[in-house]
Short mmCIF file of C-alpha atoms and ligand atoms in Angstrom, two decimals:
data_model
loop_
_atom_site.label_atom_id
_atom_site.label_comp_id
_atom_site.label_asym_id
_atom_site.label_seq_id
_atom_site.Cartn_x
_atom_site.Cartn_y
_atom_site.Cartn_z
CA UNK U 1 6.45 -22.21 109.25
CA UNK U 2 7.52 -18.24 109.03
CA UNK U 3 5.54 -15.62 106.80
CA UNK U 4 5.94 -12.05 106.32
CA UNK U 5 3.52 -11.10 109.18
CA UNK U 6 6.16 -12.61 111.44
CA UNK U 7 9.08 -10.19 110.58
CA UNK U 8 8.90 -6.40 110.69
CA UNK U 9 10.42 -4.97 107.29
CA UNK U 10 12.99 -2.43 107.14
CA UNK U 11 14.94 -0.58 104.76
CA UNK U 12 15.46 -1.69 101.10
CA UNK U 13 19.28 -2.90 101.36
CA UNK U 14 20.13 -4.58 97.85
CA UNK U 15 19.13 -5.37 94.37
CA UNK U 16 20.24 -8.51 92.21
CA UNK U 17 18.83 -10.47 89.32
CA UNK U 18 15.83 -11.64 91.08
CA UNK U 19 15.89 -10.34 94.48
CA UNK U 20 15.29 -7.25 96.36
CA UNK U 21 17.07 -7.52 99.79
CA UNK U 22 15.22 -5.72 102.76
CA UNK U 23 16.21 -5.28 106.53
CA UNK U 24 14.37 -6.85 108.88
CA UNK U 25 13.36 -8.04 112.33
CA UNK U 26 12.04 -10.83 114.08
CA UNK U 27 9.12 -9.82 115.84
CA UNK U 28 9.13 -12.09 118.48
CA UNK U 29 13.02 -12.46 119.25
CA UNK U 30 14.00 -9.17 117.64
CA UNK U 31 16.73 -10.92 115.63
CA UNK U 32 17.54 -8.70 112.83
CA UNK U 33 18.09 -10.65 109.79
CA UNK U 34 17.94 -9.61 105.57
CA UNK U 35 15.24 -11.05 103.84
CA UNK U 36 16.13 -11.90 99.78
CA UNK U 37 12.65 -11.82 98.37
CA UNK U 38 12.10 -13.36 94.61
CA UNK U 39 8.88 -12.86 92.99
CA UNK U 40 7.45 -16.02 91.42
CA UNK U 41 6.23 -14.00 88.33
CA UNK U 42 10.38 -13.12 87.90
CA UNK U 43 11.17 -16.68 88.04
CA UNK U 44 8.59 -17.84 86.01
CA UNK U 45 9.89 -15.41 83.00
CA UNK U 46 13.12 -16.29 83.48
CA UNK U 47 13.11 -20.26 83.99
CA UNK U 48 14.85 -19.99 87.09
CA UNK U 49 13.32 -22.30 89.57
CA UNK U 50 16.19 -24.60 89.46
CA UNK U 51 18.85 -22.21 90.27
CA UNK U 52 16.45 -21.22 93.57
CA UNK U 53 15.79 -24.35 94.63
CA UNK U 54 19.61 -25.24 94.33
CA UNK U 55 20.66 -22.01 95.95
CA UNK U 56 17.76 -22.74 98.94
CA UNK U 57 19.20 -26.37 99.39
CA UNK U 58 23.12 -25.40 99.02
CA UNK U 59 23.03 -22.61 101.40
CA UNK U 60 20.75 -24.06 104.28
CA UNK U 61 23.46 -26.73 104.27
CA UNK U 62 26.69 -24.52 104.83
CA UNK U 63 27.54 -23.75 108.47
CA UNK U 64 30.78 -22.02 108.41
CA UNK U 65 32.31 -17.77 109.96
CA UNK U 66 32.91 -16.93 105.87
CA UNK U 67 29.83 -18.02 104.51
CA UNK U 68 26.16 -16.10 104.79
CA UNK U 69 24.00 -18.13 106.61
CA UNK U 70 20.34 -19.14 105.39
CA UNK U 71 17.98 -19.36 108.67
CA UNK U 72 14.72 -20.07 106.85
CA UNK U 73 12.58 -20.19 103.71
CA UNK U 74 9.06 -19.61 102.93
CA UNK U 75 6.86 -18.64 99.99
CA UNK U 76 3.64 -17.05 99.81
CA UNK U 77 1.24 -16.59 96.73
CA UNK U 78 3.66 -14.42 94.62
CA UNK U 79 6.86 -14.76 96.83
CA UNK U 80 9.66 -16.63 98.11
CA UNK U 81 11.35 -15.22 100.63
CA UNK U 82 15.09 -16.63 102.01
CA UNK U 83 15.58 -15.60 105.62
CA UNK U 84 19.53 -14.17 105.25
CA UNK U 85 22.15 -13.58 107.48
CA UNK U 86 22.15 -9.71 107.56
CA UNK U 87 26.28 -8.42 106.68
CA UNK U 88 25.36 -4.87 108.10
CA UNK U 89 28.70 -3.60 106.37
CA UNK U 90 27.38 -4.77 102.95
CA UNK U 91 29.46 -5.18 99.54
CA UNK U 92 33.33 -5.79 99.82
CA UNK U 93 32.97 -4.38 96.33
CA UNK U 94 31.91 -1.09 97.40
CA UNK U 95 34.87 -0.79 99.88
CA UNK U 96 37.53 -1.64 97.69
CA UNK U 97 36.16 0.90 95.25
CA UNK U 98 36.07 3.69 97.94
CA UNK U 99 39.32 3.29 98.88
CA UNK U 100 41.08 2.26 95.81
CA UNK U 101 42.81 -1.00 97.02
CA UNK U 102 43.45 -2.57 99.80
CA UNK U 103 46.77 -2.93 102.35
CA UNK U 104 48.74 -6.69 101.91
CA UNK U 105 47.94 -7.22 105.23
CA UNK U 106 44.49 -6.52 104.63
CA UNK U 107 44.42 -8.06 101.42
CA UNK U 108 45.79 -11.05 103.01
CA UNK U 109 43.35 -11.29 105.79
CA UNK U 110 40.21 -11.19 102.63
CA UNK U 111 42.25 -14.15 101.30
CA UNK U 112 42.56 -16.09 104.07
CA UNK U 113 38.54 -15.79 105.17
CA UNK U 114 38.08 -16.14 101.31
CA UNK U 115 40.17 -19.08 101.08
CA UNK U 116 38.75 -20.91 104.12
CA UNK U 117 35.47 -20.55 103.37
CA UNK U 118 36.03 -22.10 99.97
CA UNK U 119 37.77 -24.92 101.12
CA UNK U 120 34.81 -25.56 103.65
CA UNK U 121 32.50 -25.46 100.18
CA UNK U 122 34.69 -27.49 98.30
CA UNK U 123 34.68 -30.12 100.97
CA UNK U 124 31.20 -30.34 100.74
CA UNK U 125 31.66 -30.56 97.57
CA UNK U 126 29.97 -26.91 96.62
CA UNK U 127 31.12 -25.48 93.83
CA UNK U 128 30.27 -21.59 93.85
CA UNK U 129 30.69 -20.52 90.62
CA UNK U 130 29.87 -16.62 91.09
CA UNK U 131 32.70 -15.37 93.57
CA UNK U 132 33.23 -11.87 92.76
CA UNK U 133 33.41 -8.91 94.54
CA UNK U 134 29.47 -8.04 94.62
CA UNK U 135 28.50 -11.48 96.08
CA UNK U 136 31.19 -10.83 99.04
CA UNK U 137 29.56 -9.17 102.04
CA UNK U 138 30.99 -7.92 105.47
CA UNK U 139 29.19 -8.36 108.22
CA UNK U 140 29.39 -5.94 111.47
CA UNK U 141 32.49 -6.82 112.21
CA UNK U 142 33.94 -6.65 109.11
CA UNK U 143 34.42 -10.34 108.10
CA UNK U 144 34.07 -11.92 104.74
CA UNK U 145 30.95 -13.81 104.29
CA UNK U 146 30.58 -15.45 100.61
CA UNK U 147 27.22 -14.73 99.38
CA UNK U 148 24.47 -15.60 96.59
CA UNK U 149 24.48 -19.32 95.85
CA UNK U 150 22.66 -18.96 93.08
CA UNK U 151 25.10 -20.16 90.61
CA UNK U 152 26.04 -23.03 92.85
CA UNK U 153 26.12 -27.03 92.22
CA UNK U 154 26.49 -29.60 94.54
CA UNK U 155 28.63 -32.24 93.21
CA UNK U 156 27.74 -35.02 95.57
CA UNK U 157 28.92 -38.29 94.24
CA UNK U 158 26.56 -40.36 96.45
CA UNK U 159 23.70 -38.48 94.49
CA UNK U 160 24.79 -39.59 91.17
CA UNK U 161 25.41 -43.01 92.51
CA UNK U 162 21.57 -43.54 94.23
CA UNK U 163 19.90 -42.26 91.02
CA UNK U 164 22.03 -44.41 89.06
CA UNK U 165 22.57 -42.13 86.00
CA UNK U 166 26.47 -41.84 86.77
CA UNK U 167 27.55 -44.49 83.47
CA UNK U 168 25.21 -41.80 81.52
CA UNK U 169 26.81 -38.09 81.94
CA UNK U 170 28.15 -36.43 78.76
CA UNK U 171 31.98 -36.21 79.27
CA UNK U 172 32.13 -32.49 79.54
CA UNK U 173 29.82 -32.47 82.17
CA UNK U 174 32.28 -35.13 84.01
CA UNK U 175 35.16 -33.00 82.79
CA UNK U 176 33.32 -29.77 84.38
CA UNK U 177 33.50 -31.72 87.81
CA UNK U 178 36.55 -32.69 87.73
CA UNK U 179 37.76 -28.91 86.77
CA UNK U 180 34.83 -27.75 88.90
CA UNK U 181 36.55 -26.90 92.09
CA UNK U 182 39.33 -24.84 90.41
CA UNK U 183 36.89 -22.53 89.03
CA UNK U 184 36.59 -20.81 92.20
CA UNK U 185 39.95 -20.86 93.21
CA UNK U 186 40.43 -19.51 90.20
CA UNK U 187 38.72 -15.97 91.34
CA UNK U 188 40.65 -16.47 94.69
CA UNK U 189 43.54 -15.19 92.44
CA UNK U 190 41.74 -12.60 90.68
CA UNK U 191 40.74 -11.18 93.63
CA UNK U 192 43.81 -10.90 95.30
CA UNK U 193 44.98 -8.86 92.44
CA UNK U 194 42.24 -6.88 92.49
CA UNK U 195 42.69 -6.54 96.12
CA UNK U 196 46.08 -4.94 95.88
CA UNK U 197 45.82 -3.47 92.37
CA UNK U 198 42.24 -1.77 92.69
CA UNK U 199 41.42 -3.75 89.30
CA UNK U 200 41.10 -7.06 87.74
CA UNK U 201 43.84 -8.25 86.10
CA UNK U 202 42.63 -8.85 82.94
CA UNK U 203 39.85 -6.02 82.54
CA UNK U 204 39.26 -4.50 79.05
CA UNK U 205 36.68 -2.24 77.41
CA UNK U 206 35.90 -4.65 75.02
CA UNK U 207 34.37 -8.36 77.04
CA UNK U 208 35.97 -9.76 73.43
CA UNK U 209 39.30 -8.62 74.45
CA UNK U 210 38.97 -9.80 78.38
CA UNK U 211 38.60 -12.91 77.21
CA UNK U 212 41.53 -12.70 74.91
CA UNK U 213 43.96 -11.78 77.95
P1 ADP C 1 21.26 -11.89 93.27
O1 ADP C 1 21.25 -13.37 93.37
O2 ADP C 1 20.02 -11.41 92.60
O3 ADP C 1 22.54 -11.33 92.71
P2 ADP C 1 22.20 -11.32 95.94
O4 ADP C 1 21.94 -12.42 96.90
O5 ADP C 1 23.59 -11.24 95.39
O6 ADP C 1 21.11 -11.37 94.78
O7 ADP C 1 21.80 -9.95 96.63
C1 ADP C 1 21.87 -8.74 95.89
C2 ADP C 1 22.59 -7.68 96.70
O8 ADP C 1 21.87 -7.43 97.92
C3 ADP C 1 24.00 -8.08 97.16
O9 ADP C 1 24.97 -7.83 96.18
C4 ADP C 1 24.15 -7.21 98.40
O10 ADP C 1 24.50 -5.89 98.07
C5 ADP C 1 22.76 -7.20 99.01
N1 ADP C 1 22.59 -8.27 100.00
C6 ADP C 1 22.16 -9.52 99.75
N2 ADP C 1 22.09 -10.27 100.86
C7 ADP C 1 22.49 -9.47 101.87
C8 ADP C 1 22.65 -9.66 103.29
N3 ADP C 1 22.38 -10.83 103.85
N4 ADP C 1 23.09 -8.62 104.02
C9 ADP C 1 23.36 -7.42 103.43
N5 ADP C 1 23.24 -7.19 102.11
C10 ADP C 1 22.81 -8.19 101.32
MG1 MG C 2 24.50 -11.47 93.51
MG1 MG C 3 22.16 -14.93 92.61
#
């Protein structure tokens, strides 16, 4: 069972919803690794135990080059603390915007990593729901790795099946699944606009008029 006194912590790396990201290192192998910590206060406020727990059990399940990997998990008192996969190159998002846009060919090679990875996820049937730029990290060599499972479902048939409740789900929640797995493949095409254009395709000042393209 890891706690913080096992890892040496580092510099502050990243900021989401409910997590601050930090650099560290395994003090007794020296593994460098980024550790997402969530206070429980924060989740408490916002309700979001569900999402966590999803994201914890989601990601520890997902071996695959394109996709962060999740070592570990602990909590303390006020804490819970995911053991990361560190992507020492950080945001895709904040490349694209230094440079403007990208080559086709690489363009083409995002794609592919993004598109494999996906297809790895969808055949365990994990939907991501969040892919966007931000939640796509590059790792020391510069490889995709698909981030931040919190928005993630499982869709796992054999679930459904063992509890029994299948007959019982409201049909938009069956049509969601069966539309599910487009929903990232979906952002697989925004992003390869973006990718080439240096924008989304359908960006607007207004979120009303997004929506509208
Ligand atoms: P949230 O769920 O709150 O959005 P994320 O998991 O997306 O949190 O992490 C927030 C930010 O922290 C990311 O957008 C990224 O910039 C940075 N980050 C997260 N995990 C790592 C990691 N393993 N390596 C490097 N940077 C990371
Ligand atoms: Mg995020
Ligand atoms: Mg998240």
């Amino acid at each position: 069972q890891w706690s913080l006194s096992d890892f040496e912590i580092g510099k502050f790396i990243g900021e989401g919803k409910f997590g601050k990201v930090y650099l560290a290192r395994e003090k007794q192998s020296g593994y460098v690794v980024a550790l997402k910590v969530i206070f429980k206060k924060k989740l408490e406020k916002y309700r979001f135990h569900s999402h966590l727990r999803r994201e914890i059990e989601i990601q520890r399940g997902l071996d695959h080059p394109n996709v962060l990997r999740l070592f570990a998990w602990f909590h303390d008192a006020d804490r819970v603390v995911l053991v990361l996969e560190y992507a020492a190159r950080g945001e895709l998002y904040k490349l694209l915007r230094s440079i403007g846009r990208f080559s086709e060919r690489t363009a083409a090679t995002y794609a592919a990593s993004l598109a494999g990875a996906l297809a790895y996820c969808h055949k365990k049937q994990v939907i991501h729901r969040d892919i966007k730029p931000e939640n796509l990290l590059l790792d020391i060599e510069g490889r995709l790795k698909i981030a931040d499972f919190g928005w993630a479902v499982q869709s796992n048939a054999k679930r459904h099946t063992l509890c029994g409740t299948i007959d019982y789900l409201a049909p938009e929640m069956v049509e969601k699944k069966a539309h599910g797995y487009a929903v990232d493949n979906w952002t697989l095409g925004i992003l390869c606009y973006e990718f080439l254009y240096g924008s989304p395709p359908f960006e607007a000042a207004e979120q009303n008029d997004t929506l509208m393209r």
